[in-house]
mmCIF file of C-alpha atoms (C1' of nucleotides) in Angstrom:
data_model
loop_
_atom_site.group_PDB
_atom_site.id
_atom_site.type_symbol
_atom_site.label_atom_id
_atom_site.label_comp_id
_atom_site.label_asym_id
_atom_site.label_seq_id
_atom_site.Cartn_x
_atom_site.Cartn_y
_atom_site.Cartn_z
ATOM 1 C CA MET A 10 111.585 87.155 139.428
ATOM 2 C CA ASN A 11 108.729 87.221 136.888
ATOM 3 C CA GLU A 12 109.960 84.688 134.495
ATOM 4 C CA GLN A 13 107.924 85.452 131.361
ATOM 5 C CA LEU A 14 109.475 88.436 131.632
ATOM 6 C CA HIS A 15 113.137 86.933 131.538
ATOM 7 C CA ILE A 16 114.557 87.885 127.763
ATOM 8 C CA GLU A 17 115.632 84.446 126.999
ATOM 9 C CA ASN A 18 111.698 83.185 127.397
ATOM 10 C CA GLN A 19 111.232 85.445 124.559
ATOM 11 C CA LEU A 20 110.184 84.738 121.372
ATOM 12 C CA CYS A 21 110.306 87.421 119.676
ATOM 13 C CA PHE A 22 114.042 88.281 120.948
ATOM 14 C CA ARG A 23 115.094 84.437 119.382
ATOM 15 C CA LEU A 24 113.563 85.845 116.100
ATOM 16 C CA TYR A 25 115.337 89.190 116.200
ATOM 17 C CA LYS A 26 118.599 87.846 116.688
ATOM 18 C CA LEU A 27 118.281 85.274 114.215
ATOM 19 C CA ASN A 28 117.364 87.845 111.849
ATOM 20 C CA LYS A 29 120.158 89.740 112.468
ATOM 21 C CA SER A 30 122.469 86.764 112.278
ATOM 22 C CA ILE A 31 121.333 85.293 109.057
ATOM 23 C CA THR A 32 121.389 88.942 107.617
ATOM 24 C CA LYS A 33 125.261 89.126 108.637
ATOM 25 C CA LEU A 34 125.786 85.371 106.894
ATOM 26 C CA TYR A 35 124.340 86.778 103.575
ATOM 27 C CA ALA A 36 126.270 89.954 103.703
ATOM 28 C CA PRO A 37 129.688 89.074 102.708
ATOM 29 C CA LEU A 38 127.592 87.098 99.562
ATOM 30 C CA LEU A 39 125.760 90.131 98.541
ATOM 31 C CA LYS A 40 128.756 92.417 99.221
ATOM 32 C CA GLU A 41 129.865 90.623 96.185
ATOM 33 C CA ALA A 42 126.900 90.996 93.909
ATOM 34 C CA GLY A 43 127.441 94.617 95.107
ATOM 35 C CA LEU A 44 123.488 93.630 97.019
ATOM 36 C CA THR A 45 122.344 95.002 100.172
ATOM 37 C CA TYR A 46 119.511 92.450 101.654
ATOM 38 C CA PRO A 47 116.349 94.552 101.290
ATOM 39 C CA GLN A 48 117.879 95.031 97.673
ATOM 40 C CA TYR A 49 117.847 91.414 96.949
ATOM 41 C CA LEU A 50 114.834 90.735 98.526
ATOM 42 C CA VAL A 51 113.601 92.841 95.856
ATOM 43 C CA MET A 52 115.832 91.548 92.915
ATOM 44 C CA LEU A 53 114.299 88.060 94.094
ATOM 45 C CA VAL A 54 110.805 89.224 92.649
ATOM 46 C CA LEU A 55 112.370 90.972 89.933
ATOM 47 C CA TRP A 56 114.027 87.802 88.441
ATOM 48 C CA GLN A 57 111.438 85.499 89.577
ATOM 49 C CA ASP A 58 109.969 86.591 86.231
ATOM 50 C CA GLU A 59 111.431 88.937 84.553
ATOM 51 C CA LYS A 60 108.833 90.873 83.607
ATOM 52 C CA ALA A 61 107.953 94.574 84.683
ATOM 53 C CA LYS A 62 106.375 94.570 88.247
ATOM 54 C CA THR A 63 104.603 97.935 89.620
ATOM 55 C CA ILE A 64 105.902 99.500 93.270
ATOM 56 C CA LYS A 65 102.606 97.931 93.892
ATOM 57 C CA ASP A 66 102.890 94.476 93.637
ATOM 58 C CA ILE A 67 106.407 94.562 95.010
ATOM 59 C CA GLY A 68 105.390 96.275 98.422
ATOM 60 C CA ALA A 69 102.529 93.535 98.795
ATOM 61 C CA ILE A 70 104.902 90.293 98.352
ATOM 62 C CA LEU A 71 107.542 92.110 100.209
ATOM 63 C CA GLU A 72 105.380 93.328 102.885
ATOM 64 C CA LEU A 73 106.453 97.055 102.607
ATOM 65 C CA ASP A 74 104.621 100.140 102.039
ATOM 66 C CA SER A 75 106.017 103.078 99.811
ATOM 67 C CA GLY A 76 108.218 104.617 102.508
ATOM 68 C CA THR A 77 110.181 102.355 102.177
ATOM 69 C CA LEU A 78 109.672 100.984 98.713
ATOM 70 C CA SER A 79 110.495 104.319 97.206
ATOM 71 C CA PRO A 80 113.760 105.476 98.528
ATOM 72 C CA LEU A 81 115.032 101.996 97.877
ATOM 73 C CA LEU A 82 113.861 101.633 94.542
ATOM 74 C CA LYS A 83 114.916 104.727 94.101
ATOM 75 C CA ARG A 84 118.752 103.800 95.341
ATOM 76 C CA MET A 85 118.549 100.060 93.007
ATOM 77 C CA GLU A 86 118.045 102.764 90.103
ATOM 78 C CA LYS A 87 121.131 104.919 90.412
ATOM 79 C CA LEU A 88 123.018 101.344 90.920
ATOM 80 C CA ASP A 89 122.140 100.579 87.439
ATOM 81 C CA LEU A 90 119.824 97.501 88.887
ATOM 82 C CA ILE A 91 116.708 98.454 88.182
ATOM 83 C CA LYS A 92 114.220 100.929 86.254
ATOM 84 C CA ARG A 93 111.189 103.125 87.074
ATOM 85 C CA THR A 94 109.050 103.934 84.886
ATOM 86 C CA ARG A 95 105.506 105.857 85.448
ATOM 87 C CA SER A 96 102.848 103.468 83.026
ATOM 88 C CA THR A 97 100.961 105.168 80.592
ATOM 89 C CA LEU A 98 98.023 103.480 81.491
ATOM 90 C CA ASP A 99 97.781 104.239 84.745
ATOM 91 C CA GLU A 100 99.568 108.073 85.732
ATOM 92 C CA ARG A 101 99.600 107.008 89.272
ATOM 93 C CA SER A 102 101.577 103.464 88.970
ATOM 94 C CA VAL A 103 105.501 103.357 88.481
ATOM 95 C CA ALA A 104 106.502 100.333 86.494
ATOM 96 C CA ILE A 105 109.815 98.617 88.180
ATOM 97 C CA GLU A 106 112.039 96.194 85.183
ATOM 98 C CA LEU A 107 115.738 94.486 85.459
ATOM 99 C CA THR A 108 118.676 96.475 83.546
ATOM 100 C CA ALA A 109 120.629 94.230 81.722
ATOM 101 C CA HIS A 110 123.045 94.872 84.767
ATOM 102 C CA GLY A 111 120.384 93.953 86.918
ATOM 103 C CA LYS A 112 119.871 90.551 84.875
ATOM 104 C CA GLU A 113 123.207 89.671 84.991
ATOM 105 C CA ILE A 114 123.510 89.602 88.950
ATOM 106 C CA LYS A 115 121.481 87.076 89.092
ATOM 107 C CA ASN A 116 124.845 84.644 87.716
ATOM 108 C CA LYS A 117 126.452 85.792 90.594
ATOM 109 C CA ALA A 118 123.296 85.279 93.197
ATOM 110 C CA LYS A 119 122.353 82.048 91.865
ATOM 111 C CA PHE A 120 124.621 80.061 94.565
ATOM 112 C CA ILE A 121 123.986 82.319 97.228
ATOM 113 C CA PRO A 122 120.745 79.388 98.337
ATOM 114 C CA ALA A 123 122.520 76.862 98.647
ATOM 115 C CA LYS A 124 125.965 78.506 100.037
ATOM 116 C CA LEU A 125 123.497 80.167 103.029
ATOM 117 C CA PHE A 126 121.638 76.621 103.259
ATOM 118 C CA MET A 127 125.406 74.871 104.088
ATOM 119 C CA LEU A 128 126.164 77.747 106.989
ATOM 120 C CA THR A 129 122.375 76.602 108.529
ATOM 121 C CA GLY A 130 124.062 73.337 109.556
ATOM 122 C CA LEU A 131 120.421 72.182 108.840
ATOM 123 C CA THR A 132 118.987 69.097 107.362
ATOM 124 C CA LYS A 133 117.201 69.537 104.212
ATOM 125 C CA VAL A 134 113.848 67.966 106.134
ATOM 126 C CA GLU A 135 114.272 70.138 109.141
ATOM 127 C CA LEU A 136 114.330 72.961 106.984
ATOM 128 C CA THR A 137 111.599 71.910 105.717
ATOM 129 C CA GLN A 138 109.906 71.333 108.653
ATOM 130 C CA LEU A 139 110.949 75.031 110.110
ATOM 131 C CA GLN A 140 109.734 76.690 107.250
ATOM 132 C CA GLN A 141 106.288 74.769 107.996
ATOM 133 C CA ASP A 142 106.326 76.001 111.950
ATOM 134 C CA LEU A 143 107.310 79.569 110.697
ATOM 135 C CA ASP A 144 104.585 79.859 107.689
ATOM 136 C CA GLU A 145 101.874 78.480 110.234
ATOM 137 C CA LEU A 146 103.202 80.958 113.045
ATOM 138 C CA LEU A 147 102.856 84.056 110.170
ATOM 139 C CA SER A 148 99.822 83.275 109.400
ATOM 140 C CA ASN A 149 98.662 83.360 112.887
ATOM 141 C CA THR A 150 100.709 86.980 113.349
ATOM 142 C CA ASN A 151 99.547 88.593 109.955
ATOM 143 C CA GLN A 152 95.535 87.403 111.323
ATOM 144 C CA HIS A 153 96.140 90.119 113.862
ATOM 145 C CA LEU A 154 97.408 93.008 111.874
ATOM 146 C CA LYS A 155 95.482 95.609 110.176
ATOM 147 C CA MET B 24 113.668 79.009 86.817
ATOM 148 C CA ASN B 25 116.255 78.481 89.629
ATOM 149 C CA GLU B 26 113.813 77.229 92.185
ATOM 150 C CA GLN B 27 116.527 78.066 94.637
ATOM 151 C CA LEU B 28 116.002 81.225 94.402
ATOM 152 C CA HIS B 29 112.482 81.634 94.779
ATOM 153 C CA ILE B 30 111.825 84.166 97.019
ATOM 154 C CA GLU B 31 109.208 82.045 99.175
ATOM 155 C CA ASN B 32 111.784 79.405 99.532
ATOM 156 C CA GLN B 33 113.781 81.230 101.303
ATOM 157 C CA LEU B 34 113.727 80.659 104.911
ATOM 158 C CA CYS B 35 115.902 84.144 105.627
ATOM 159 C CA PHE B 36 112.716 85.606 104.180
ATOM 160 C CA ARG B 37 110.222 83.811 106.653
ATOM 161 C CA LEU B 38 112.570 84.861 109.074
ATOM 162 C CA TYR B 39 112.151 88.735 107.769
ATOM 163 C CA LYS B 40 108.658 89.112 107.088
ATOM 164 C CA LEU B 41 107.991 86.887 110.832
ATOM 165 C CA ASN B 42 110.303 89.096 112.563
ATOM 166 C CA LYS B 43 108.584 92.655 111.177
ATOM 167 C CA SER B 44 105.209 90.776 111.984
ATOM 168 C CA ILE B 45 105.754 90.004 115.507
ATOM 169 C CA THR B 46 107.403 93.827 116.141
ATOM 170 C CA LYS B 47 103.961 94.846 114.686
ATOM 171 C CA LEU B 48 102.400 92.938 117.488
ATOM 172 C CA TYR B 49 104.110 94.286 120.341
ATOM 173 C CA ALA B 50 103.912 97.668 119.228
ATOM 174 C CA PRO B 51 100.156 98.884 119.745
ATOM 175 C CA LEU B 52 101.247 97.115 123.479
ATOM 176 C CA LEU B 53 104.532 99.007 124.012
ATOM 177 C CA LYS B 54 103.077 102.079 122.885
ATOM 178 C CA GLU B 55 100.867 101.994 126.159
ATOM 179 C CA ALA B 56 104.052 101.632 128.006
ATOM 180 C CA GLY B 57 105.933 104.219 126.429
ATOM 181 C CA LEU B 58 108.940 101.985 124.758
ATOM 182 C CA THR B 59 110.026 100.692 121.441
ATOM 183 C CA TYR B 60 111.117 97.187 120.466
ATOM 184 C CA PRO B 61 114.157 97.864 120.839
ATOM 185 C CA GLN B 62 114.014 100.137 124.415
ATOM 186 C CA TYR B 63 112.002 97.178 125.693
ATOM 187 C CA LEU B 64 114.233 94.580 125.012
ATOM 188 C CA VAL B 65 116.988 97.115 127.312
ATOM 189 C CA MET B 66 114.709 97.368 129.835
ATOM 190 C CA LEU B 67 113.571 93.957 130.239
ATOM 191 C CA VAL B 68 117.864 93.003 130.464
ATOM 192 C CA LEU B 69 117.357 95.862 133.350
ATOM 193 C CA TRP B 70 114.092 94.420 134.872
ATOM 194 C CA GLN B 71 116.449 91.300 135.671
ATOM 195 C CA ASP B 72 117.962 91.878 137.857
ATOM 196 C CA GLU B 73 117.562 95.128 138.713
ATOM 197 C CA LYS B 74 121.585 96.146 139.576
ATOM 198 C CA ALA B 75 123.131 98.299 137.424
ATOM 199 C CA LYS B 76 125.170 96.999 133.916
ATOM 200 C CA THR B 77 127.168 98.535 131.827
ATOM 201 C CA ILE B 78 127.378 98.683 128.269
ATOM 202 C CA LYS B 79 129.049 96.060 127.486
ATOM 203 C CA ASP B 80 127.110 93.804 129.681
ATOM 204 C CA ILE B 81 124.170 94.938 127.411
ATOM 205 C CA GLY B 82 125.441 95.094 124.431
ATOM 206 C CA ALA B 83 126.797 91.342 125.049
ATOM 207 C CA ILE B 84 122.973 90.539 126.248
ATOM 208 C CA LEU B 85 120.754 92.039 123.097
ATOM 209 C CA GLU B 86 124.306 91.305 120.791
ATOM 210 C CA LEU B 87 124.094 94.968 119.805
ATOM 211 C CA ASP B 88 127.475 96.976 119.875
ATOM 212 C CA SER B 89 128.729 100.642 120.574
ATOM 213 C CA GLY B 90 126.751 102.445 117.469
ATOM 214 C CA THR B 91 123.756 101.222 118.631
ATOM 215 C CA LEU B 92 123.172 101.209 121.797
ATOM 216 C CA SER B 93 124.744 104.566 122.558
ATOM 217 C CA PRO B 94 122.694 106.576 120.810
ATOM 218 C CA LEU B 95 119.555 104.350 121.749
ATOM 219 C CA LEU B 96 120.517 104.655 125.906
ATOM 220 C CA LYS B 97 120.911 108.433 125.095
ATOM 221 C CA ARG B 98 117.509 108.597 123.670
ATOM 222 C CA MET B 99 115.902 106.389 127.312
ATOM 223 C CA GLU B 100 117.942 108.534 129.294
ATOM 224 C CA LYS B 101 115.639 111.149 127.780
ATOM 225 C CA LEU B 102 112.931 109.315 128.388
ATOM 226 C CA ASP B 103 113.384 109.279 132.445
ATOM 227 C CA LEU B 104 113.867 105.300 131.649
ATOM 228 C CA ILE B 105 117.841 104.938 132.639
ATOM 229 C CA LYS B 106 120.409 106.370 134.306
ATOM 230 C CA ARG B 107 123.821 106.920 132.844
ATOM 231 C CA THR B 108 126.516 106.989 134.757
ATOM 232 C CA ARG B 109 130.419 106.701 133.933
ATOM 233 C CA SER B 110 131.613 104.230 136.556
ATOM 234 C CA THR B 111 134.763 105.927 138.552
ATOM 235 C CA LEU B 112 136.438 102.873 138.811
ATOM 236 C CA ASP B 113 136.578 101.780 135.509
ATOM 237 C CA GLU B 114 136.767 106.073 133.125
ATOM 238 C CA ARG B 115 135.905 104.144 130.015
ATOM 239 C CA SER B 116 132.933 102.422 130.909
ATOM 240 C CA VAL B 117 128.650 103.768 131.603
ATOM 241 C CA ALA B 118 126.866 102.289 133.968
ATOM 242 C CA ILE B 119 123.475 102.040 133.411
ATOM 243 C CA GLU B 120 120.541 101.358 136.209
ATOM 244 C CA LEU B 121 116.533 101.847 136.132
ATOM 245 C CA THR B 122 115.261 105.840 136.893
ATOM 246 C CA ALA B 123 111.983 104.926 138.981
ATOM 247 C CA HIS B 124 110.170 105.514 136.524
ATOM 248 C CA GLY B 125 111.903 102.633 134.862
ATOM 249 C CA LYS B 126 111.207 100.557 137.230
ATOM 250 C CA GLU B 127 107.265 101.715 137.776
ATOM 251 C CA ILE B 128 106.717 100.466 133.916
ATOM 252 C CA LYS B 129 107.867 96.567 135.067
ATOM 253 C CA ASN B 130 103.872 96.350 135.733
ATOM 254 C CA LYS B 131 102.640 97.571 132.997
ATOM 255 C CA ALA B 132 104.713 95.188 130.990
ATOM 256 C CA LYS B 133 104.391 92.227 133.248
ATOM 257 C CA PHE B 134 101.370 91.197 131.019
ATOM 258 C CA ILE B 135 102.785 91.662 127.874
ATOM 259 C CA PRO B 136 104.186 88.054 127.529
ATOM 260 C CA ALA B 137 100.890 86.417 128.036
ATOM 261 C CA LYS B 138 99.011 88.806 125.652
ATOM 262 C CA LEU B 139 101.609 87.924 122.963
ATOM 263 C CA PHE B 140 101.910 84.260 123.627
ATOM 264 C CA MET B 141 97.559 84.310 123.230
ATOM 265 C CA LEU B 142 98.068 86.250 119.414
ATOM 266 C CA THR B 143 100.936 83.747 118.343
ATOM 267 C CA GLY B 144 98.169 81.083 118.847
ATOM 268 C CA LEU B 145 100.813 78.808 119.521
ATOM 269 C CA THR B 146 100.339 75.853 122.658
ATOM 270 C CA LYS B 147 103.002 75.376 125.414
ATOM 271 C CA VAL B 148 103.921 72.510 123.574
ATOM 272 C CA GLU B 149 104.372 73.979 119.965
ATOM 273 C CA LEU B 150 106.305 77.477 121.640
ATOM 274 C CA THR B 151 108.698 75.323 123.544
ATOM 275 C CA GLN B 152 109.863 73.514 120.678
ATOM 276 C CA LEU B 153 110.151 76.462 118.393
ATOM 277 C CA GLN B 154 112.440 77.793 120.426
ATOM 278 C CA GLN B 155 114.642 75.181 120.853
ATOM 279 C CA ASP B 156 114.669 75.317 116.907
ATOM 280 C CA LEU B 157 115.710 78.596 116.991
ATOM 281 C CA ASP B 158 117.848 78.253 119.740
ATOM 282 C CA GLU B 159 119.879 75.264 117.482
ATOM 283 C CA LEU B 160 119.953 77.079 114.277
ATOM 284 C CA LEU B 161 121.368 80.607 116.008
ATOM 285 C CA SER B 162 123.754 78.082 117.577
ATOM 286 C CA ASN B 163 124.920 76.980 114.291
ATOM 287 C CA THR B 164 124.581 80.708 112.154
ATOM 288 C CA ASN B 165 126.309 82.475 115.070
ATOM 289 C CA GLN B 166 128.993 80.463 115.016
ATOM 290 C CA HIS B 167 130.088 81.276 111.370
ATOM 291 C CA LEU B 168 130.351 84.824 112.597
ATOM 292 C CA LYS B 169 133.849 86.676 114.125
ATOM 293 C "C1'" DC C 18 78.555 115.347 84.216
ATOM 294 C "C1'" DA C 19 80.650 116.687 88.786
ATOM 295 C "C1'" DC C 20 82.541 115.537 92.672
ATOM 296 C "C1'" DA C 21 83.321 112.287 96.854
ATOM 297 C "C1'" DA C 22 86.354 108.570 98.089
ATOM 298 C "C1'" DT C 23 90.014 105.599 96.651
ATOM 299 C "C1'" DT C 24 94.070 104.382 95.039
ATOM 300 C "C1'" DA C 25 99.712 104.269 93.812
ATOM 301 C "C1'" DT C 26 103.345 106.808 94.986
ATOM 302 C "C1'" DA C 27 105.905 110.144 97.167
ATOM 303 C "C1'" DT C 28 107.993 112.862 101.204
ATOM 304 C "C1'" DT C 29 109.482 114.065 105.770
ATOM 305 C "C1'" DG C 30 110.680 112.612 110.352
ATOM 306 C "C1'" DT C 31 111.810 109.108 113.650
ATOM 307 C "C1'" DG C 32 114.496 105.112 115.207
ATOM 308 C "C1'" DC C 33 116.893 101.403 115.017
ATOM 309 C "C1'" DA C 34 121.557 98.714 112.948
ATOM 310 C "C1'" DC C 35 125.587 98.712 111.630
ATOM 311 C "C1'" DA C 36 130.812 99.453 109.494
ATOM 312 C "C1'" DA C 37 134.066 102.595 109.989
ATOM 313 C "C1'" DT C 38 136.231 105.591 112.293
ATOM 314 C "C1'" DG C 39 138.133 108.334 116.630
ATOM 315 C "C1'" DT C 40 138.800 108.903 121.351
ATOM 316 C "C1'" DA C 41 140.181 108.749 126.221
ATOM 317 C "C1'" DA C 42 140.593 105.129 130.002
ATOM 318 C "C1'" DT C 43 143.384 101.009 130.923
ATOM 319 C "C1'" DT C 44 145.927 97.400 130.283
ATOM 320 C "C1'" DG C 45 150.539 94.154 129.149
ATOM 321 C "C1'" DT C 46 155.140 94.110 127.719
ATOM 322 C "C1'" DT C 47 159.761 95.518 127.800
ATOM 323 C "C1'" DA D 23 158.232 103.520 133.591
ATOM 324 C "C1'" DA D 24 157.710 104.147 128.954
ATOM 325 C "C1'" DC D 25 154.580 102.983 125.503
ATOM 326 C "C1'" DA D 26 152.239 99.861 122.632
ATOM 327 C "C1'" DA D 27 148.305 97.199 122.528
ATOM 328 C "C1'" DT D 28 143.554 96.740 123.808
ATOM 329 C "C1'" DT D 29 139.219 97.476 125.501
ATOM 330 C "C1'" DA D 30 135.032 101.043 126.442
ATOM 331 C "C1'" DC D 31 132.388 103.890 124.106
ATOM 332 C "C1'" DA D 32 131.463 107.757 121.236
ATOM 333 C "C1'" DT D 33 130.374 109.335 116.146
ATOM 334 C "C1'" DT D 34 129.453 109.453 111.403
ATOM 335 C "C1'" DG D 35 127.325 108.145 107.667
ATOM 336 C "C1'" DT D 36 124.414 104.793 105.283
ATOM 337 C "C1'" DG D 37 120.522 102.039 104.895
ATOM 338 C "C1'" DC D 38 116.045 100.620 105.880
ATOM 339 C "C1'" DA D 39 110.982 100.251 108.314
ATOM 340 C "C1'" DC D 40 107.662 102.812 109.162
ATOM 341 C "C1'" DA D 41 103.619 105.830 110.741
ATOM 342 C "C1'" DA D 42 101.981 110.470 109.222
ATOM 343 C "C1'" DT D 43 101.301 113.415 105.841
ATOM 344 C "C1'" DA D 44 100.856 114.916 101.353
ATOM 345 C "C1'" DT D 45 99.620 114.858 96.152
ATOM 346 C "C1'" DA D 46 98.168 113.063 91.779
ATOM 347 C "C1'" DA D 47 95.171 110.097 88.828
ATOM 348 C "C1'" DT D 48 91.844 107.081 88.884
ATOM 349 C "C1'" DT D 49 87.137 105.319 90.011
ATOM 350 C "C1'" DG D 50 82.809 105.742 91.847
ATOM 351 C "C1'" DT D 51 78.223 107.557 93.044
ATOM 352 C "C1'" DG D 52 74.506 110.259 92.978
#
DNA sequence: CACAATTATATTGTGCACAATGTAATTGTT
DNA sequence: AACAATTACATTGTGCACAATATAATTGTG
């Protein structure tokens, strides 16, 4: 049989499973903070510097379009995590900022990265190396998109 | 600011983006074969040895439960890729086998892995090493799940 | 200035992914 | 053999992710 088509030889399949596996590791930790994983990513962006960002800004960082972000941010507004405001300067754009509650959650979330690092079982050196490898690969693959 | 909470320092975020990026690389290739990415994974399992497999078998390999597989396989049956048959030996289980059309598609698909390998820009040695690194990490993370 | 092109976001529709729950068949236990 | 437990799968409901399309605001161009 064609060894190249063997599922266990596919890089994509490892990434697919690993992505799911790690998301499941986050789930119980995020649940305490009342967040889903994509919501956590948005919060990370907003916690960065606690200044309002447009949907476009967030989309550029997370590589998500309005088809994903628009309903996601609406749900987050309902959860009192963020506030959405039409910009007065440019009526097309929507500014996203943290609510008081959204800012508070950061205190619960700040221990998550260390907890997750432990669960990976990697050393700091291994983690850094892997991050570099993945960055390089991501740079290659993104080069062929759009 | 807490550097640990910086989004660009998260391993999960790289995996998240990489997974999406690679899936998008597959999209145009799979479209020619009339498959989505998860459908391609199922086909890889069935192409392996062209014998019928239960939904449970497929789920064990892909790490997916019936909530995902049940509707996915129904769609695949509608597309004439597979046939679903209640087992006579054990009426609980459903046997999945390839249709003639499902077998044919393998000829279109067999060039996909090589095409994708090119798009990654990795050398064979780098790919092998990365696969090993990801396997190790997957083994660690899965250890903490269920 | 008129208006074509672009931009920022929203909406619709489809397909996963998964938690929770339901159901019928099978197996284990007494 | 009776029946409790388990197993295999299906269903329901929620939340992404994305392609395609729509809409209104802004910008660019003659």
